[in-house]
XYZ file of C-alpha atoms in Angstrom:
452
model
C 4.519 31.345 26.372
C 1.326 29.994 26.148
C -0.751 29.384 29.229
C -2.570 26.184 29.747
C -6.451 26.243 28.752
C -9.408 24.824 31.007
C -7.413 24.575 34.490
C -10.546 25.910 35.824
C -11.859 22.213 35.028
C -11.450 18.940 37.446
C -9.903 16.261 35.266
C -11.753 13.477 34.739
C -10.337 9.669 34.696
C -11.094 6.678 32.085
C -12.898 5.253 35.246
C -15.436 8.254 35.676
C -15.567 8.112 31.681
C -16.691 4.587 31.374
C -19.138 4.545 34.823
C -20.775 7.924 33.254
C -21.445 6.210 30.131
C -22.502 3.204 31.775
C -25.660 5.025 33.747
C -26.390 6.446 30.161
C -26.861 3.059 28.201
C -29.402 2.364 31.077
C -28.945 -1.132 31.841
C -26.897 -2.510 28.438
C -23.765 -3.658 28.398
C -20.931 -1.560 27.667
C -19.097 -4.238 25.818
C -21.561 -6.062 23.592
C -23.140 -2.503 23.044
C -20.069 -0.060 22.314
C -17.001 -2.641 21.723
C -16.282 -3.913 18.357
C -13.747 -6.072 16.783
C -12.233 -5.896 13.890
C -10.780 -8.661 11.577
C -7.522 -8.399 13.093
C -8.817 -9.629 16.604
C -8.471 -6.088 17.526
C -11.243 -4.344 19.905
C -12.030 -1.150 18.759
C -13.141 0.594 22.528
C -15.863 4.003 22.262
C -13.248 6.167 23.585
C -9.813 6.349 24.453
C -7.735 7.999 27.606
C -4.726 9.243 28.377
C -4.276 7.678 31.863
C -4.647 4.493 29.434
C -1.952 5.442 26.853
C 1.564 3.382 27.284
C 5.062 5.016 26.434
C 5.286 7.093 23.824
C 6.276 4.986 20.429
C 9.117 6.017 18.447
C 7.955 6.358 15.006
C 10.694 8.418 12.631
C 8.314 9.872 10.384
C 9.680 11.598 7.129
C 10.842 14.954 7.631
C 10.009 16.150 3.398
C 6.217 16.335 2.601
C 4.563 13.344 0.489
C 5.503 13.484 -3.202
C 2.626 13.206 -5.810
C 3.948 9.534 -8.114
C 2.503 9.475 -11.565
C 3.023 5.761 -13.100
C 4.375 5.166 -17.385
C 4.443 2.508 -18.794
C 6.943 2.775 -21.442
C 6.245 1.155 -24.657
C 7.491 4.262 -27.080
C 10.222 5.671 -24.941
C 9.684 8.884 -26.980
C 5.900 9.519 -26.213
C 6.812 7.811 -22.157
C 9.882 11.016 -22.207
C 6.978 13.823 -23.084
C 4.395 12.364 -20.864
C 6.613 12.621 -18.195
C 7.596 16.088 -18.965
C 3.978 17.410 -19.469
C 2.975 15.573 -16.332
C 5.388 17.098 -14.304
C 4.520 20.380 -15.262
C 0.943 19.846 -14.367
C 1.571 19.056 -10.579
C 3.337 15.637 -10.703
C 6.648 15.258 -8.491
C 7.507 12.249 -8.666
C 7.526 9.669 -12.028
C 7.156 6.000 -12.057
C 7.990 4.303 -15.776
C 7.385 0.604 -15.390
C 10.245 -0.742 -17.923
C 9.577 -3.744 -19.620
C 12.002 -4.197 -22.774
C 15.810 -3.824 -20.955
C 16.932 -2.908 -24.118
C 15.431 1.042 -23.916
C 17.862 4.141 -24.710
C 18.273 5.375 -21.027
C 19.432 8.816 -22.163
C 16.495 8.790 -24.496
C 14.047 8.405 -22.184
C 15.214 10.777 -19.460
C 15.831 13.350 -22.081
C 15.303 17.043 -20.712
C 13.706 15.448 -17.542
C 14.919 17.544 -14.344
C 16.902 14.861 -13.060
C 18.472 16.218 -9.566
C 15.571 17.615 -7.934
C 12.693 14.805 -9.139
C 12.590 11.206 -8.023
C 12.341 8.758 -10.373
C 11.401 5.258 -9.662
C 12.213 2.310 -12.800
C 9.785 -0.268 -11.785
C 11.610 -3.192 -13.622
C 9.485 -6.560 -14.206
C 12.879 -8.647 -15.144
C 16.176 -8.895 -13.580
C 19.753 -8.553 -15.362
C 22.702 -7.043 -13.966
C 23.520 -5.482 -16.776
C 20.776 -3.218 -17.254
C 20.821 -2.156 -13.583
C 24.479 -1.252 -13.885
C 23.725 1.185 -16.948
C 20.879 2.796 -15.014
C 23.293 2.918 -11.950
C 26.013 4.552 -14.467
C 23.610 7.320 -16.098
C 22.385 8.319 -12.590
C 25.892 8.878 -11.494
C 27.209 10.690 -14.653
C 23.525 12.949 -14.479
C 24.046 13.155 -10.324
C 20.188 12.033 -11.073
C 18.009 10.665 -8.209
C 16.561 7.280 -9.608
C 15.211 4.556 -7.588
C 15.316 1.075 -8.934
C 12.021 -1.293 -8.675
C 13.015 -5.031 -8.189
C 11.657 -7.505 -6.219
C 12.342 -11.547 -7.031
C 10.131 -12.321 -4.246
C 7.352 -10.305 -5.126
C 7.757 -11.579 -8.921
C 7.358 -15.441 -6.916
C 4.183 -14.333 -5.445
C 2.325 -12.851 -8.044
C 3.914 -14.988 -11.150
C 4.177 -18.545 -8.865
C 7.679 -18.433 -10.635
C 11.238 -16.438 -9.982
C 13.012 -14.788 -12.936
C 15.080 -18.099 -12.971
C 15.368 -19.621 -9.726
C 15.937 -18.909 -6.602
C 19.776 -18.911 -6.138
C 20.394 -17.274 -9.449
C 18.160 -14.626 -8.772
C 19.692 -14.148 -5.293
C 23.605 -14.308 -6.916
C 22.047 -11.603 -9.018
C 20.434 -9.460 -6.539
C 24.142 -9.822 -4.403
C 26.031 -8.767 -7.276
C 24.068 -5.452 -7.742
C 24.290 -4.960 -4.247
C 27.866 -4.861 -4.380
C 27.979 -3.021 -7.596
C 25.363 -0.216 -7.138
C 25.081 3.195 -5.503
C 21.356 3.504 -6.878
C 18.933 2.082 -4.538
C 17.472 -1.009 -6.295
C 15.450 -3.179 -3.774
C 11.799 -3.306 -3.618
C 8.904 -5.144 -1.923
C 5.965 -5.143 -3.680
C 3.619 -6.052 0.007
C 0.657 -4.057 -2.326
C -0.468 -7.701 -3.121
C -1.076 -9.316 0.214
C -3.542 -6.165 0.665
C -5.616 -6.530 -2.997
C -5.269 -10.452 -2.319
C -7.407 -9.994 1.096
C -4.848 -10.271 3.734
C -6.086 -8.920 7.067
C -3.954 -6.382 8.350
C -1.716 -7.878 10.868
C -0.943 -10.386 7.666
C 0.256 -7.596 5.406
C 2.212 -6.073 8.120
C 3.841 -9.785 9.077
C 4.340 -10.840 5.350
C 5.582 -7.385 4.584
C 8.402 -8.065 7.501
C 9.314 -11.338 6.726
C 9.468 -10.576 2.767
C 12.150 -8.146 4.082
C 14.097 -10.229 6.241
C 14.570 -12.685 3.770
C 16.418 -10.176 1.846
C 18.339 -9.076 5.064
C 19.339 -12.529 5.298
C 19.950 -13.372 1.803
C 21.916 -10.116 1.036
C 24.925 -9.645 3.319
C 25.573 -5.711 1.811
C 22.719 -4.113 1.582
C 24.334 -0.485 1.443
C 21.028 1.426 -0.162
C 17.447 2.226 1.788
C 14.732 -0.361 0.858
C 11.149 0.607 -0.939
C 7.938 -0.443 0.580
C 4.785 -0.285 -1.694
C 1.725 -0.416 -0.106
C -1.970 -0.411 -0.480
C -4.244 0.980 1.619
C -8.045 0.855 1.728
C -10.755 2.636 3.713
C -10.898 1.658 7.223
C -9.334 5.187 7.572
C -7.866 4.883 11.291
C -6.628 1.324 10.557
C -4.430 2.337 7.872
C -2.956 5.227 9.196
C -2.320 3.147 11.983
C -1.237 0.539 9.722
C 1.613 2.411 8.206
C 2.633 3.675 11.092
C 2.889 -0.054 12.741
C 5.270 -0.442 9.049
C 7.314 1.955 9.681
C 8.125 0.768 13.334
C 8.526 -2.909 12.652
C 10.778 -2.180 9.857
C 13.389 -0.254 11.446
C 12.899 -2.494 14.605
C 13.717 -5.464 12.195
C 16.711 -3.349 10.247
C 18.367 -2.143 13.527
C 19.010 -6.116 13.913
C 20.610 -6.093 10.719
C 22.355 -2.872 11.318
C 20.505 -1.434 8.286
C 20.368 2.658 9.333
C 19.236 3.658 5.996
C 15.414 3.694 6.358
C 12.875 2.828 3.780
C 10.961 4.375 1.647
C 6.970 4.276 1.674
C 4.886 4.193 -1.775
C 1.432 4.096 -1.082
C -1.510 3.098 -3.636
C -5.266 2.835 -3.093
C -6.355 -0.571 -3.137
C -8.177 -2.389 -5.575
C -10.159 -4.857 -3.455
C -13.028 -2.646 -2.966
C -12.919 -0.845 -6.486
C -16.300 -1.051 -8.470
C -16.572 -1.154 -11.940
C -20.845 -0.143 -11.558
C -21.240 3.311 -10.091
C -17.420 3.869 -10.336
C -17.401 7.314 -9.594
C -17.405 6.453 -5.925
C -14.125 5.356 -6.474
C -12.685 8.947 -6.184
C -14.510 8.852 -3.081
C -13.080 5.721 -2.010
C -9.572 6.756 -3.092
C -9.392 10.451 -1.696
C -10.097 8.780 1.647
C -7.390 6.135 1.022
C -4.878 8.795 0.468
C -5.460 10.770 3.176
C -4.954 7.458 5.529
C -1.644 7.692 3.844
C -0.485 11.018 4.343
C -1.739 11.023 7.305
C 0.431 7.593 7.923
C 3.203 8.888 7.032
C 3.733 7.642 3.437
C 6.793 9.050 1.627
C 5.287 9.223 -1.580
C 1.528 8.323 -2.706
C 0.441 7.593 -5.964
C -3.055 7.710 -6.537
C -5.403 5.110 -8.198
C -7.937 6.419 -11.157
C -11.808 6.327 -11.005
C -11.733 3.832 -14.198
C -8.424 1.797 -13.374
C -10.362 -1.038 -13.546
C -12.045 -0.991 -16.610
C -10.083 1.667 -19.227
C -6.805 1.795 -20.397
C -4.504 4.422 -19.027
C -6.174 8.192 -20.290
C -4.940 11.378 -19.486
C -8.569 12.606 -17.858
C -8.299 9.679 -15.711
C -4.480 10.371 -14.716
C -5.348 14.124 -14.417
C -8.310 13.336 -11.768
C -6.265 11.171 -9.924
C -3.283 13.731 -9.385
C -5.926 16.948 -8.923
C -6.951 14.611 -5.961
C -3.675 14.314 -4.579
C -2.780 18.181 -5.212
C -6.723 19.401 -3.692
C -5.435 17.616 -0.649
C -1.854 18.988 -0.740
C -2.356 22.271 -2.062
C -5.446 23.403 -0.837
C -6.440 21.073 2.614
C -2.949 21.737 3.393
C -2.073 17.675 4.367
C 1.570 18.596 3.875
C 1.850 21.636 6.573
C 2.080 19.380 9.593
C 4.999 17.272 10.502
C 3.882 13.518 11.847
C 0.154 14.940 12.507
C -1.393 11.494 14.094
C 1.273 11.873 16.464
C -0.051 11.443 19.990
C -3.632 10.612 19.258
C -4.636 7.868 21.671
C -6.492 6.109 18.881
C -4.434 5.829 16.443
C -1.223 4.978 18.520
C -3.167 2.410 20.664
C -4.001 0.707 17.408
C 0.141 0.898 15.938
C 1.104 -0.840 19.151
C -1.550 -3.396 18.747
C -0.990 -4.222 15.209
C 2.781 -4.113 15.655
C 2.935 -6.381 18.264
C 0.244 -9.293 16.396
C 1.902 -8.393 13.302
C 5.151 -9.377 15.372
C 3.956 -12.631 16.823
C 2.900 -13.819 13.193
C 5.900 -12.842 11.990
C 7.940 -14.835 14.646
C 5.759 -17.999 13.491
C 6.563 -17.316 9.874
C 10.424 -17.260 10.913
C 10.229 -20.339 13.305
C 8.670 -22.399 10.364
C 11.827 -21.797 8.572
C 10.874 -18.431 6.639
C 8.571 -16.813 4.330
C 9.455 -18.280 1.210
C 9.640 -21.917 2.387
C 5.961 -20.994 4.184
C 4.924 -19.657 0.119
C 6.210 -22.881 -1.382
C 4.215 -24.864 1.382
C 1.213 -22.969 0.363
C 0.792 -21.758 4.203
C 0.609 -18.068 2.961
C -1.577 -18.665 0.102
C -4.274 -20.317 2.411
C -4.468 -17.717 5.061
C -4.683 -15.296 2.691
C -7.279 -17.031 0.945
C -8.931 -17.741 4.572
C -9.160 -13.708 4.961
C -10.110 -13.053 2.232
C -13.440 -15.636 2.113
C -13.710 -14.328 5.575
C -14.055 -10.335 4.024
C -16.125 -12.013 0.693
C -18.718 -13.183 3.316
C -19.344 -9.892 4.925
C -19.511 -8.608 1.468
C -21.960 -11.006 -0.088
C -23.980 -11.007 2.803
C -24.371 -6.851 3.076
C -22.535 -6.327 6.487
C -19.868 -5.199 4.330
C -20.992 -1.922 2.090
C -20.080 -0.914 -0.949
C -22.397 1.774 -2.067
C -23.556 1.599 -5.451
C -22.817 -1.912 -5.446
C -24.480 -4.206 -2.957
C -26.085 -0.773 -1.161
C -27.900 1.473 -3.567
C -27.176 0.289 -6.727
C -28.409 2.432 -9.941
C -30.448 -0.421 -11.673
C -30.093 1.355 -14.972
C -26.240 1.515 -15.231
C -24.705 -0.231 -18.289
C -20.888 -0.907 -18.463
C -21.005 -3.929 -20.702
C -19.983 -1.466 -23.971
C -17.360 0.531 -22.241
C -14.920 -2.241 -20.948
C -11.300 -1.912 -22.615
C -10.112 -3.800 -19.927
C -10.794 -7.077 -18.192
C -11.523 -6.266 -15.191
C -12.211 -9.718 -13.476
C -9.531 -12.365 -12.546
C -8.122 -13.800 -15.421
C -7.645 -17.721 -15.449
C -4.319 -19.117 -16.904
C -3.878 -22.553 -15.940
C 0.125 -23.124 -16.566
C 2.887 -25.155 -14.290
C 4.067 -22.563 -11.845
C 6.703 -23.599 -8.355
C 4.239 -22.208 -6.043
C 0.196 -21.207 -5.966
C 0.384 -18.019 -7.096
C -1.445 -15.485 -4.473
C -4.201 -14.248 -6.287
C -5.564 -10.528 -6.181
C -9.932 -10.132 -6.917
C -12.165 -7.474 -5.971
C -15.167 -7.895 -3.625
C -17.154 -6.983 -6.144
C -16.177 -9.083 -9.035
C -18.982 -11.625 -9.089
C -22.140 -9.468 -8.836
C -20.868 -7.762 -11.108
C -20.332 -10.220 -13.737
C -24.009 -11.588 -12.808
C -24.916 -7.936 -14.020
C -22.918 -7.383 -17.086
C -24.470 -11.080 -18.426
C -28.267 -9.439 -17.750
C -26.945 -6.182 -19.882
């Protein structure tokens, strides 16, 4: 057994911490000096103690490593089937195919895929009942472990419109509950994040968005997806996921929901550059390990040139070396819950868990999250955030290098855009505002492409 190390050493208390650093700033106050506070109202102290720490928090982390996602879009269900072979067999574990056209061959498309031991997620922008019950039937027959993608809610806030309307989507969405072994619910809270949500927002919308599916969906028999996005305020977001993880099975113990959920995690957008966008493997690598390190189930990464190229297989093939330098080689996946018991980080969960849970209880009290979207309340604190964030930006307090810090004068990207990469404007009758996601960066950086 191993013996305790430094007993030879007094302990020392937070007190003797704080008066010790107090005689060493010489006059200046500890808490304009060392204190901060971040966007969530949250003050950030120099150093943390455990004769400070609270009980223990009870945060089931997953017991498998993180899974490496690589995302299809399948347009020729032939060319999607040996992409996601040859992907697989070049570290990918996990396949996303975003399925828009309900009328795909199934059996085509999984053809020679290994089906028991690989998760596969069918990210489906449409809802029928039909489709979902053939993807439910091939899984069974194929004992294959599929994951369906559907989230009306989600489809409300990004499109300002549901598939058809509210009560036929929800009929819809009750009938596949009753009907389906697969697992087929999804919220999509990755939009409140690239939208400029604060923190304790995403958490709170991310709760409520479920519990209006708890309440909406007597049955729900199958564990829920949660994608996220996470950006690089590196303690924040572990902490962030880990506050997730705890509200949500807080929230589905009410509901007797013992199934769990399952954590996707993406690199935002918000702070992607298109100018000097190789930082954006920088940017990412850090995002990613915020989510192992959260305790994300699986993580699929975000390419250097997302933004501005259509999908290529160098960009895919960075993006997944990332994820398999940090799995293979830093060895992220060899500890079990490793932000466990760090003073830090849990101080921060229990803080943004419990603001998270007060806005939450607001959003509830004003009769629910999507009577607060059609309102508009959601939309404009969002929007509040975000100018909040767009401030900091514009005015230099907030960096992003290579951007509005160090910028290479003599980049050109005006030639090598296949993509829009801006906010595109479609002015059209919609039942809500939709909430809108735009990068920090988006308007210096059209003042630069119109000098090119």
């Amino acid at each position: 057994m191993a013996e305790p190390l430094f007993n030879e050493f007094e302990p020392v208390s937070s007190k003797q911490w704080k008066q010790q650093i107090q005689y060493e700033l010489k006059g200046a106050d500890y808490n304009e000096t060392l204190v901060w506070e971040s966007p969530e109202g949250i003050k950030v102290k120099p150093f943390y103690h455990q004769d400070e720490v609270g009980a223990k928090l009870n945060i089931k982390t997953p017991e498998q490593p993180f899974a490496i996602l690589q995302n299809i879009y399948v347009h020729d269900v032939k060319k999607s089937n040996e992409r996601a072979l040859d992907t697989l067999n070049r570290g990918a574990e996990s396949i996303r195919f975003t399925i828009e056209n309900e009328t795909i061959a199934i059996e085509e498309l999984m053809q020679n895929l290994p089906l028991e031991k690989t998760s596969y997620f069918f990210n489906l922008p449409f809802l029928t009942i039909d489709f979902v019950t053939k993807v439910d039937a091939f899984a069974t027959q194929n004992k294959a472990n599929i994951t369906i993608q559907v989230d009306p809610i989600g489809q409300l806030c990004k499109d300002g419109n549901w598939f058809d309307n509210l009560d036929k989507d929800f009929d819809k969405l009750n009938a596949i509950a009753s009907k389906s072994a697969v697992p087929f619910l999804n919220i999509s809270s990755g939009i409140y994040q690239n939208a400029g949500a604060n923190m304790v927002q995403q958490l709170a919308y991310t709760l409520a968005h479920v519990n209006e599916y708890f309440n909406r969906i007597p049955n729900i028999n199958q564990p829920i997806t949660i994608e996220v996005r996470v950006g690089t305020n590196y303690f924040f977001e572990i902490a962030k996921l880990r506050a997730l993880r705890l509200l949500f099975n807080t929230l589905a113990k009410e509901y007797k929901h013992n199934l769990g959920c399952h954590i996707i995690v993406t690199p935002t957008k918000r702070n992607k550059t298109l100018y000097d966008y190789n930082v954006n493997m920088l940017r990412t690598t850090t995002e990613c390990m915020s989510a192992i390190l959260g305790g994300a189930n699986t993580i699929s990464n975000l390419a250097y040139d997302d933004l501005y190229h259509k999908d290529n297989e160098f960009g895919d093939r960075i993006s997944r070396n990332q994820l398999l330098i940090l799995k293979k080689e830093s060895y992220f996946d060899a500890v079990n819950n490793p932000a466990d018991g760090a003073y830090y980080i849990e101080n921060l969960t229990e803080q943004l868990a419990e603001k998270a849970l007060l806005l939450f209880k607001e959003i509830e009290v004003n009769r629910g999250f999507i009577t607060q979207l059609i309102e508009g309340a959601i939309q404009r604190k969002i929007s509040g955030s975000a100018q909040k964030e767009q401030e900091l930006f514009d005015s230099g307090k907030e960096t992003l290098l290579g951007t509005n810090k160090y910028p290479n004068k003599s980049d050109r990207m005006k030639h090598d855009l296949e993509l829009y990469p801006f906010v595109k404007q479609n002015p059209r009758k919609t039942l809500i505002v939709p909430i809108i996601e735009k990068r920090l960066a988006e308007k210096m950086e059209q003042e630069r492409l119109s000098l090119e």
